[in-house]
CSV table of C-alpha atoms in Angstrom, one decimal:
chain,number,residue,atom,x,y,z
A,657,MET,CA,77.4,88.2,94.1
A,658,MET,CA,78.5,90.1,91.1
A,659,ASP,CA,77.5,87.2,88.9
A,660,ALA,CA,73.9,87.3,90.3
A,661,ILE,CA,73.7,91.1,89.7
A,662,TYR,CA,75.0,90.7,86.3
A,663,ASN,CA,72.4,88.0,85.4
A,664,VAL,CA,69.7,90.3,86.8
A,665,VAL,CA,70.7,93.3,84.8
A,666,VAL,CA,71.0,91.2,81.8
A,667,THR,CA,67.5,89.9,82.2
A,668,VAL,CA,66.2,93.4,82.7
A,669,ASN,CA,68.0,94.6,79.6
A,670,THR,CA,66.7,91.7,77.4
A,671,TYR,CA,63.1,92.7,78.3
A,672,LEU,CA,63.7,96.4,77.9
A,673,SER,CA,65.5,96.2,74.6
A,674,ASN,CA,63.5,93.3,73.0
A,675,TYR,CA,60.0,94.1,74.1
A,676,VAL,CA,59.9,97.8,75.3
A,677,LEU,CA,62.7,99.8,73.7
A,678,LEU,CA,62.4,98.7,70.2
A,679,PHE,CA,58.7,99.4,70.0
A,680,LEU,CA,58.9,102.7,72.0
A,681,LEU,CA,61.8,104.1,69.9
A,682,VAL,CA,60.2,103.2,66.7
A,683,GLY,CA,56.7,104.3,67.8
A,684,THR,CA,58.0,107.6,69.2
A,685,GLY,CA,60.0,108.5,66.2
A,686,LEU,CA,57.2,107.4,63.7
A,687,PHE,CA,54.6,109.4,65.8
A,688,PHE,CA,56.7,112.6,65.5
A,689,THR,CA,57.7,112.0,61.8
A,690,ILE,CA,53.9,111.8,61.2
A,691,ARG,CA,52.8,114.6,63.6
A,692,THR,CA,55.5,117.0,62.2
A,693,ARG,CA,54.9,116.0,58.7
A,694,PHE,CA,58.3,114.7,58.2
A,695,VAL,CA,60.2,117.6,59.6
A,696,GLN,CA,63.5,115.8,59.2
A,697,VAL,CA,63.1,115.8,55.5
A,698,ARG,CA,61.2,119.0,55.0
A,699,CYS,CA,63.6,121.1,57.1
A,700,PHE,CA,66.9,119.2,56.3
A,701,GLY,CA,68.2,122.0,54.1
A,702,GLU,CA,67.3,124.7,56.7
A,703,GLY,CA,69.1,122.8,59.3
A,704,TRP,CA,72.2,122.8,57.3
A,705,ARG,CA,71.9,126.6,56.5
A,706,ARG,CA,71.6,127.4,60.2
A,707,LEU,CA,74.4,125.2,61.2
A,708,PHE,CA,76.8,126.7,58.7
A,709,GLY,CA,75.5,130.3,59.4
A,710,ASN,CA,76.5,129.7,63.1
A,711,PHE,CA,79.7,127.8,62.4
A,712,SER,CA,82.5,129.2,64.6
A,713,LEU,CA,85.4,127.6,66.4
A,714,ARG,CA,85.4,130.7,68.6
A,715,GLY,CA,81.8,131.2,69.6
A,716,GLY,CA,82.6,133.2,72.7
A,717,LYS,CA,80.6,133.4,75.9
A,718,HIS,CA,76.9,133.6,75.9
A,719,GLY,CA,76.0,134.5,79.6
A,720,GLY,CA,74.7,131.3,81.2
A,721,GLY,CA,73.9,129.7,77.9
A,722,MET,CA,75.5,128.8,74.5
A,723,SER,CA,75.3,129.8,71.0
A,724,SER,CA,73.3,127.4,68.7
A,725,PHE,CA,76.6,125.9,67.2
A,726,GLN,CA,78.0,125.4,70.7
A,727,ALA,CA,74.8,123.6,71.7
A,728,LEU,CA,74.9,121.5,68.7
A,729,THR,CA,78.6,120.5,69.2
A,730,THR,CA,78.0,119.7,72.7
A,731,ALA,CA,75.1,117.5,71.9
A,732,ILE,CA,77.2,115.8,69.2
A,733,ALA,CA,80.1,115.5,71.6
A,734,ALA,CA,77.7,113.4,73.8
A,735,GLN,CA,76.4,111.4,70.8
A,736,VAL,CA,79.6,110.6,69.0
A,737,GLY,CA,81.5,108.4,71.3
A,738,THR,CA,82.4,104.7,72.0
A,739,GLY,CA,79.0,103.8,70.6
A,740,ASN,CA,80.1,104.9,67.1
A,741,ILE,CA,83.0,102.7,67.0
A,742,VAL,CA,82.9,100.0,69.7
A,743,GLY,CA,79.0,100.1,69.8
A,744,ALA,CA,78.7,99.7,66.1
A,745,CYS,CA,81.2,96.9,66.0
A,746,GLY,CA,79.4,95.2,68.7
A,747,ALA,CA,76.0,95.4,66.7
A,748,LEU,CA,77.7,93.9,63.7
A,749,LEU,CA,79.1,91.0,65.6
A,750,ILE,CA,76.0,90.2,67.6
A,751,GLY,CA,73.2,91.2,65.3
A,752,GLY,CA,75.1,90.8,62.0
A,753,PRO,CA,75.2,93.3,59.0
A,754,GLY,CA,71.6,93.7,59.2
A,755,ALA,CA,71.8,95.6,62.4
A,756,ILE,CA,73.3,98.6,60.6
A,757,PHE,CA,70.1,98.7,58.5
A,758,TRP,CA,68.0,99.1,61.7
A,759,MET,CA,70.3,101.6,63.3
A,760,TRP,CA,69.6,103.7,60.2
A,761,VAL,CA,65.8,103.3,60.6
A,762,ILE,CA,66.1,104.3,64.3
A,763,ALA,CA,68.3,107.3,63.3
A,764,PHE,CA,65.8,108.6,60.6
A,765,LEU,CA,62.9,108.3,63.0
A,766,GLY,CA,65.2,109.6,65.8
A,767,MET,CA,65.8,112.8,63.8
A,768,ALA,CA,62.1,113.8,64.5
A,769,THR,CA,62.3,112.7,68.1
A,770,ASN,CA,65.4,114.8,68.6
A,771,TYR,CA,63.6,117.8,67.0
A,772,ALA,CA,60.9,117.3,69.5
A,773,GLU,CA,63.2,117.1,72.6
A,774,ALA,CA,65.0,120.3,71.4
A,775,ILE,CA,61.7,122.2,71.0
A,776,LEU,CA,60.4,121.2,74.4
A,777,ALA,CA,63.8,121.9,76.0
A,778,GLN,CA,63.6,125.4,74.7
A,779,GLU,CA,59.9,126.1,75.6
A,780,THR,CA,60.3,124.9,79.2
A,781,ARG,CA,63.7,126.0,80.1
A,782,GLN,CA,64.2,128.5,83.1
A,783,VAL,CA,66.5,131.5,83.1
A,784,ASP,CA,67.9,133.0,86.3
A,785,GLU,CA,68.3,136.7,86.8
A,786,ASP,CA,72.0,136.3,86.2
A,787,GLY,CA,71.4,134.6,82.9
A,788,THR,CA,72.0,131.1,84.0
A,789,VAL,CA,69.9,128.6,81.9
A,790,HIS,CA,68.3,125.4,83.5
A,791,GLY,CA,66.6,123.1,81.0
A,792,GLY,CA,66.2,119.5,80.1
A,793,PRO,CA,63.7,116.6,80.4
A,794,VAL,CA,63.0,117.2,84.2
A,795,TYR,CA,61.4,120.5,83.2
A,796,TYR,CA,59.3,119.4,80.3
A,797,ILE,CA,58.3,116.3,82.3
A,798,LYS,CA,57.1,118.4,85.2
A,799,THR,CA,55.3,120.7,82.5
A,800,ALA,CA,53.5,117.6,81.2
A,801,PHE,CA,52.5,116.1,84.4
A,802,LYS,CA,51.7,118.3,87.3
A,803,GLY,CA,51.7,117.2,91.0
A,804,LYS,CA,53.3,114.1,92.7
A,805,PHE,CA,53.4,112.1,89.4
A,806,GLY,CA,55.3,114.6,87.4
A,807,THR,CA,57.7,115.1,90.4
A,808,PHE,CA,58.2,111.3,90.6
A,809,LEU,CA,58.9,110.9,86.8
A,810,ALA,CA,61.3,113.9,86.8
A,811,GLY,CA,63.1,112.4,89.8
A,812,PHE,CA,63.2,109.0,88.3
A,813,PHE,CA,64.7,110.6,85.2
A,814,ALA,CA,67.3,112.6,87.1
A,815,VAL,CA,68.5,109.6,89.0
A,816,ALA,CA,68.7,107.4,85.9
A,817,ILE,CA,70.8,110.1,84.0
A,818,ILE,CA,73.1,110.7,86.8
A,819,LEU,CA,73.9,106.9,87.2
A,820,ALA,CA,73.8,106.2,83.3
A,821,LEU,CA,75.9,109.2,82.1
A,822,GLY,CA,77.5,110.7,85.2
A,823,PHE,CA,78.9,107.3,86.5
A,824,MET,CA,78.4,104.1,84.4
A,825,GLY,CA,78.5,105.7,81.0
A,826,CYS,CA,81.7,107.6,81.7
A,827,MET,CA,83.4,104.3,82.9
A,828,VAL,CA,82.5,102.8,79.6
A,829,GLN,CA,84.1,105.8,77.7
A,830,SER,CA,87.3,105.7,79.8
A,831,ASN,CA,87.6,102.1,79.5
A,832,SER,CA,87.6,102.3,75.7
A,833,ILE,CA,90.1,105.0,75.8
A,834,ALA,CA,92.4,103.2,78.0
A,835,SER,CA,92.1,99.7,76.4
A,836,THR,CA,92.6,101.1,72.7
A,837,MET,CA,95.6,103.3,73.7
A,838,ASN,CA,97.2,100.6,75.6
A,839,SER,CA,97.0,98.2,72.6
A,840,ALA,CA,98.2,100.9,70.1
A,841,PHE,CA,100.9,102.6,72.2
A,842,MET,CA,101.6,100.2,75.1
A,843,ILE,CA,100.7,103.1,77.6
A,844,PRO,CA,99.7,101.6,81.1
A,845,THR,CA,96.0,102.0,81.5
A,846,TRP,CA,96.3,103.7,84.9
A,847,ALA,CA,98.5,106.4,83.3
A,848,ILE,CA,95.8,106.9,80.5
A,849,GLY,CA,93.0,107.0,83.2
A,850,LEU,CA,95.0,109.5,85.3
A,851,ALA,CA,95.6,111.9,82.4
A,852,VAL,CA,91.9,111.8,81.4
A,853,VAL,CA,91.0,112.5,85.0
A,854,VAL,CA,93.2,115.5,85.1
A,855,VAL,CA,92.1,117.1,81.8
A,856,ALA,CA,88.5,116.2,82.5
A,857,GLY,CA,88.6,117.8,86.0
A,858,PHE,CA,90.0,121.0,84.7
A,859,ILE,CA,87.2,121.3,82.1
A,860,PHE,CA,84.5,120.3,84.6
A,861,ILE,CA,85.7,123.1,86.9
A,862,GLY,CA,85.2,125.7,84.2
A,863,GLY,CA,81.5,124.9,83.9
A,864,VAL,CA,79.2,125.4,80.9
A,865,GLN,CA,81.3,128.0,79.2
A,866,ARG,CA,84.5,125.9,79.3
A,867,ILE,CA,82.5,122.8,78.1
A,868,ALA,CA,81.1,124.8,75.1
A,869,SER,CA,84.4,126.3,74.3
A,870,VAL,CA,86.1,122.7,74.2
A,871,THR,CA,83.2,121.0,72.2
A,872,GLU,CA,83.1,123.7,69.4
A,873,LYS,CA,86.7,123.2,68.7
A,874,LEU,CA,87.1,119.3,69.4
A,875,VAL,CA,84.0,118.1,67.5
A,876,PRO,CA,84.6,119.5,64.0
A,877,VAL,CA,88.2,118.4,64.1
A,878,MET,CA,87.6,114.8,65.4
A,879,ALA,CA,84.8,114.3,63.0
A,880,VAL,CA,86.8,115.4,59.9
A,881,LEU,CA,89.8,113.3,61.0
A,882,TYR,CA,87.8,110.1,61.3
A,883,ILE,CA,85.6,110.7,58.2
A,884,ILE,CA,88.8,111.2,56.0
A,885,GLY,CA,90.5,108.1,57.4
A,886,GLY,CA,87.3,106.0,57.0
A,887,LEU,CA,86.6,107.2,53.4
A,888,PHE,CA,90.1,106.5,52.4
A,889,VAL,CA,89.8,102.8,53.5
A,890,ILE,CA,86.4,102.5,51.8
A,891,CYS,CA,87.6,104.1,48.5
A,892,VAL,CA,90.4,101.6,48.3
A,893,ASN,CA,88.1,98.7,49.0
A,894,ALA,CA,85.3,100.1,46.7
A,895,ALA,CA,85.0,97.0,44.8
A,896,ASN,CA,83.5,95.5,48.0
A,897,LEU,CA,80.9,98.1,48.4
A,898,PRO,CA,78.1,96.4,46.4
A,899,GLU,CA,78.6,93.1,48.4
A,900,ALA,CA,78.7,95.3,51.6
A,901,PHE,CA,75.2,96.9,51.0
A,902,SER,CA,73.8,93.6,49.7
A,903,LEU,CA,74.7,92.0,53.0
A,904,ILE,CA,73.3,94.8,55.1
A,905,PHE,CA,69.9,94.7,53.4
A,906,SER,CA,69.7,90.9,53.0
A,907,CYS,CA,70.6,90.3,56.7
A,908,ALA,CA,68.1,92.9,57.8
A,909,PHE,CA,65.1,90.9,56.4
A,910,ASN,CA,66.4,87.4,56.1
A,911,PRO,CA,65.3,85.1,59.0
A,912,SER,CA,68.5,83.1,58.9
A,913,ALA,CA,71.2,85.0,57.0
A,914,GLU,CA,74.6,83.4,57.2
A,915,VAL,CA,77.9,85.1,57.1
A,916,GLY,CA,81.2,83.4,57.5
A,917,GLY,CA,79.6,80.2,58.9
A,918,VAL,CA,77.5,82.3,61.6
A,919,THR,CA,73.7,82.7,61.3
A,920,PHE,CA,72.1,85.9,62.2
A,921,GLY,CA,68.4,86.5,62.5
A,922,ILE,CA,66.1,89.3,62.0
A,923,PHE,CA,65.2,89.7,65.7
A,924,ALA,CA,68.8,90.0,66.7
A,925,ALA,CA,69.6,92.6,63.9
A,926,MET,CA,66.5,94.7,65.1
A,927,THR,CA,67.2,94.6,68.8
A,928,GLN,CA,70.9,95.2,68.3
A,929,GLY,CA,70.1,98.1,65.9
A,930,ALA,CA,67.7,99.6,68.3
A,931,LYS,CA,69.9,99.2,71.5
A,932,ARG,CA,73.3,100.5,69.9
A,933,GLY,CA,71.3,103.0,67.8
A,934,LEU,CA,70.1,104.4,71.2
A,935,PHE,CA,73.6,104.3,72.8
A,936,SER,CA,75.0,106.0,69.7
A,937,ASN,CA,72.7,108.8,68.8
A,938,GLU,CA,70.7,109.1,72.0
A,939,ALA,CA,67.5,110.2,70.3
A,940,GLY,CA,64.7,109.8,72.7
A,941,MET,CA,66.9,109.1,75.6
A,942,GLY,CA,66.7,112.7,77.0
A,943,SER,CA,70.4,113.6,77.3
A,944,THR,CA,71.0,116.0,74.5
A,945,PRO,CA,68.0,118.4,75.4
A,946,HIS,CA,70.1,119.6,78.2
A,947,ALA,CA,72.4,121.2,75.6
A,948,HIS,CA,69.8,122.4,73.3
A,949,ALA,CA,67.9,124.1,76.1
A,950,MET,CA,70.9,126.4,76.5
A,951,ALA,CA,71.1,127.6,73.0
A,952,GLN,CA,70.4,131.3,72.6
A,953,VAL,CA,67.9,131.3,69.6
A,954,LYS,CA,65.0,133.5,68.6
A,955,ASP,CA,62.6,130.6,67.9
A,956,PRO,CA,62.7,127.0,69.3
A,957,HIS,CA,62.3,125.7,65.8
A,958,GLU,CA,65.7,127.0,64.9
A,959,GLN,CA,67.3,124.8,67.5
A,960,GLY,CA,65.0,121.9,66.7
A,961,VAL,CA,66.1,121.7,62.9
A,962,VAL,CA,69.8,121.9,64.0
A,963,ALA,CA,69.3,119.2,66.7
A,964,SER,CA,67.8,116.9,64.1
A,965,LEU,CA,71.0,117.1,62.2
A,966,ALA,CA,73.1,115.8,65.2
A,967,VAL,CA,71.4,112.5,64.8
A,968,PHE,CA,72.0,112.4,61.1
A,969,ILE,CA,75.8,113.2,61.6
A,970,ASP,CA,76.1,110.7,64.3
A,971,THR,CA,74.5,107.9,62.6
A,972,PHE,CA,74.4,108.4,58.9
A,973,VAL,CA,77.9,109.8,58.8
A,974,VAL,CA,80.1,108.6,61.6
A,975,VAL,CA,78.5,105.1,62.5
A,976,THR,CA,78.1,104.4,58.7
A,977,ILE,CA,81.7,105.1,58.3
A,978,THR,CA,82.7,102.7,60.9
A,979,ALA,CA,80.3,100.0,59.5
A,980,MET,CA,81.5,100.4,55.9
A,981,VAL,CA,85.1,100.2,56.8
A,982,VAL,CA,84.4,97.0,58.7
A,983,MET,CA,82.0,95.6,56.0
A,984,VAL,CA,84.5,96.2,53.1
A,985,THR,CA,87.5,94.9,54.9
A,986,MET,CA,86.1,92.1,57.1
A,987,TYR,CA,82.8,90.9,55.9
A,988,THR,CA,83.2,90.9,52.2
A,989,GLY,CA,85.8,89.5,49.7
A,990,ASN,CA,88.6,87.7,51.4
A,991,GLY,CA,87.9,89.4,54.8
A,992,ALA,CA,88.5,87.5,57.9
A,993,LEU,CA,85.0,87.3,59.0
A,994,ALA,CA,83.6,86.4,55.5
A,995,MET,CA,86.1,83.4,55.6
A,996,GLY,CA,85.0,82.4,59.0
A,997,ALA,CA,88.0,83.5,61.0
A,998,TRP,CA,86.1,84.9,64.1
A,999,GLU,CA,88.6,83.9,66.7
A,1000,GLY,CA,90.4,86.7,68.6
A,1001,ILE,CA,88.0,89.3,67.2
A,1002,ASP,CA,85.5,91.3,69.5
A,1003,LYS,CA,83.9,94.7,69.6
A,1004,THR,CA,86.8,96.4,71.1
A,1005,ASN,CA,89.4,95.5,68.4
A,1006,LEU,CA,87.2,95.0,65.3
A,1007,ALA,CA,87.7,98.4,64.0
A,1008,GLN,CA,91.4,98.5,64.7
A,1009,ILE,CA,91.8,95.3,62.7
A,1010,ALA,CA,89.5,96.7,60.0
A,1011,PHE,CA,91.6,99.9,59.6
A,1012,GLY,CA,95.0,97.8,60.1
A,1013,SER,CA,94.0,95.8,57.0
A,1014,LEU,CA,95.0,98.8,54.9
A,1015,PHE,CA,97.3,100.9,57.1
A,1016,GLY,CA,99.0,98.1,58.9
A,1017,ASN,CA,98.2,96.8,62.4
A,1018,GLY,CA,100.3,99.5,64.0
A,1019,VAL,CA,99.0,102.6,62.2
A,1020,GLY,CA,95.5,101.0,62.0
A,1021,SER,CA,95.4,100.6,65.9
A,1022,ALA,CA,96.9,104.1,66.5
A,1023,PHE,CA,94.4,105.8,64.2
A,1024,VAL,CA,91.4,104.2,65.8
A,1025,ALA,CA,92.8,104.8,69.3
A,1026,ILE,CA,93.5,108.5,68.6
A,1027,CYS,CA,89.9,108.9,67.1
A,1028,LEU,CA,88.3,106.9,70.1
A,1029,LEU,CA,90.2,109.1,72.3
A,1030,PHE,CA,88.7,112.3,70.9
A,1031,PHE,CA,85.2,110.8,70.6
A,1032,ALA,CA,85.0,109.2,74.0
A,1033,PHE,CA,86.6,112.1,75.9
A,1034,SER,CA,84.2,114.6,74.3
A,1035,THR,CA,81.4,112.3,75.3
A,1036,ILE,CA,82.7,112.3,79.0
A,1037,VAL,CA,82.7,116.0,79.1
A,1038,SER,CA,79.2,116.5,77.8
A,1039,TRP,CA,77.7,113.5,79.7
A,1040,ASN,CA,79.2,114.9,82.8
A,1041,LEU,CA,77.5,118.2,82.3
A,1042,PHE,CA,74.1,116.6,81.6
A,1043,ALA,CA,74.5,114.5,84.8
A,1044,ARG,CA,75.6,117.6,86.8
A,1045,LEU,CA,72.5,119.6,85.7
A,1046,ASN,CA,70.3,116.9,87.2
A,1047,VAL,CA,72.4,116.6,90.5
A,1048,GLU,CA,71.7,120.3,90.8
A,1049,TYR,CA,68.0,119.8,90.1
A,1050,LEU,CA,67.9,117.2,92.8
A,1051,PHE,CA,70.2,118.3,95.5
A,1052,GLY,CA,71.2,121.9,94.7
A,1053,LYS,CA,74.5,123.6,93.9
A,1054,LYS,CA,76.2,122.4,97.1
A,1055,ALA,CA,76.1,118.9,95.8
A,1056,LEU,CA,78.1,119.7,92.7
A,1057,PRO,CA,81.7,119.3,94.2
A,1058,VAL,CA,80.9,116.0,95.7
A,1059,PHE,CA,79.4,114.7,92.4
A,1060,ALA,CA,82.5,116.0,90.5
A,1061,VAL,CA,84.7,114.1,92.8
A,1062,ILE,CA,82.8,110.8,92.6
A,1063,ALA,CA,82.5,111.2,88.7
A,1064,LEU,CA,86.3,111.5,88.4
A,1065,ILE,CA,86.8,108.4,90.6
A,1066,PHE,CA,84.4,106.4,88.3
A,1067,ILE,CA,86.4,107.8,85.2
A,1068,PHE,CA,89.5,106.5,86.6
A,1069,MET,CA,88.1,103.0,87.7
A,1070,GLY,CA,86.7,102.7,84.2
A,1071,SER,CA,90.3,103.1,82.7
A,1072,LEU,CA,91.4,100.1,84.9
A,1073,LEU,CA,88.3,97.7,84.8
A,1074,SER,CA,87.0,95.9,81.8
A,1075,ASN,CA,83.7,94.7,83.1
A,1076,ASP,CA,80.7,93.5,81.1
A,1077,LEU,CA,78.5,94.4,84.1
A,1078,VAL,CA,79.5,98.1,83.6
A,1079,TRP,CA,78.4,98.0,80.0
A,1080,GLU,CA,75.2,96.2,81.0
A,1081,LEU,CA,74.4,98.8,83.7
A,1082,ALA,CA,75.0,101.7,81.3
A,1083,ASP,CA,72.6,100.1,78.9
A,1084,MET,CA,69.9,99.5,81.6
A,1085,PHE,CA,70.0,103.0,82.8
A,1086,ASN,CA,70.1,104.5,79.3
A,1087,GLN,CA,67.0,102.5,78.5
A,1088,LEU,CA,65.3,103.5,81.7
A,1089,MET,CA,65.8,107.2,80.8
A,1090,VAL,CA,63.8,106.7,77.7
A,1091,LEU,CA,60.5,105.7,79.7
A,1092,PRO,CA,59.7,108.9,81.4
A,1093,ASN,CA,61.2,111.1,78.6
A,1094,ALA,CA,59.0,109.5,75.8
A,1095,ILE,CA,56.0,109.7,78.0
A,1096,ALA,CA,56.5,113.5,78.4
A,1097,LEU,CA,57.2,113.9,74.6
A,1098,PHE,CA,53.8,112.3,73.8
A,1099,ALA,CA,52.1,114.3,76.3
A,1100,LEU,CA,53.4,117.6,74.9
A,1101,SER,CA,53.3,116.6,71.3
A,1102,GLY,CA,50.9,119.4,70.3
A,1103,ILE,CA,53.6,122.0,71.3
A,1104,VAL,CA,56.1,120.3,68.9
A,1105,ALA,CA,53.6,120.0,66.1
A,1106,LYS,CA,52.7,123.7,66.4
A,1107,HIS,CA,56.3,124.7,66.0
A,1108,ALA,CA,56.9,122.2,63.1
A,1109,ASN,CA,53.9,123.2,61.1
A,1110,LYS,CA,53.7,126.8,61.2
A,1111,PRO,CA,55.4,128.9,58.6
A,1112,HIS,CA,59.1,129.6,59.1
A,1113,PRO,CA,61.2,132.2,57.3
A,1114,LYS,CA,64.4,131.3,55.7
A,1115,PRO,CA,67.6,132.0,57.6
A,1116,SER,CA,68.6,135.5,57.0
A,1117,ALA,CA,72.0,137.1,57.2
A,1118,ALA,CA,71.1,138.6,60.5
A,1119,ASP,CA,70.2,135.2,61.9
A,1120,GLU,CA,73.6,133.9,60.9
A,1121,GLU,CA,75.4,136.6,62.7
């Protein structure tokens, strides 16, 4: 039975990623890039000024919402997770070095898509009398399509995100935490799973404000730690950088590029880049608009330009660090994969082996395990929030305690089970989320273009306080 389900899910994923997702993601990103007149380029500097103007590790409470920086870190916490290490390594192993190029393409276009999602989340959000903010794709989907069709699309999205992020996705994240911590420190996976459940449960109980408080502190620390470690490995192996970049670009366009005795094709590189790009930066998926809807800003454009930076940080910084560490140590020079030694290497241990080539197996495994612990745990926290908001939309507040218990059970199960079916199910529901979200984005593109193309004053000191 499980094999039959697995085969069905793999078949669905194949059609979605090969024939729907690739063209939809590229098409949506290209459409908004043109419609907003390259907002991700024009407003790139403005986004950084607004980000650092709002930077704070103690952002405080904001009623039922968040500060702009807290919303950004909550979004990045969701985006920077297993996909940035395990997902990037999987893309390299299956799609070859060329997959990284296509992840960059998806990310560049996705910056415009993420801008659009944040704009619409701000425009359609609802605020209760007590200040509680409700926002996300279900609200702009119902704004785009009135009546039963809009209700159906919003409900479809809500169910997909609950299954994708609240249950299946969190299993993937906890499994990655447990497996890497077990291999690095020999801690039983059940103990790791139990610890994750206890800490996550404490944060879940605190609601939006506690989640915002955790992510605003955790995200900057985890990003800096990983970037410094990765750059050190890259600098030590700087002589291999030209070959690494050459492989990335040649494999992206060569119909039959060969690396270490294995042939990679363009189509595999493109589809893996699209699939893993989505799982990593989530642009177009409809997850991060939940966080951006809660940002307390004067103009939706302010959060839009900050939101586009989340994709940049996720892919062009963190994923690229992972990819280049693997490329300069494993795919180039005398690296194991360059020499054809593929046995025993998979997506879960490739990064650990790459870092271990410089730091030693023990230290390399421990470094990746600790970084992945931060990445994946922060993703669990943010994904639970996004799923929870949709549970409340479908079933009301009374269903939230039940959802929390079920989510914690799935997190614990994920630490014990290493199941390809779970990964495939997470991929499938992630991809299904894109469909109603993208349709609504196209329908409301005029609102996005209005915000992107009107004159905007430069961030002032008052805006940054």
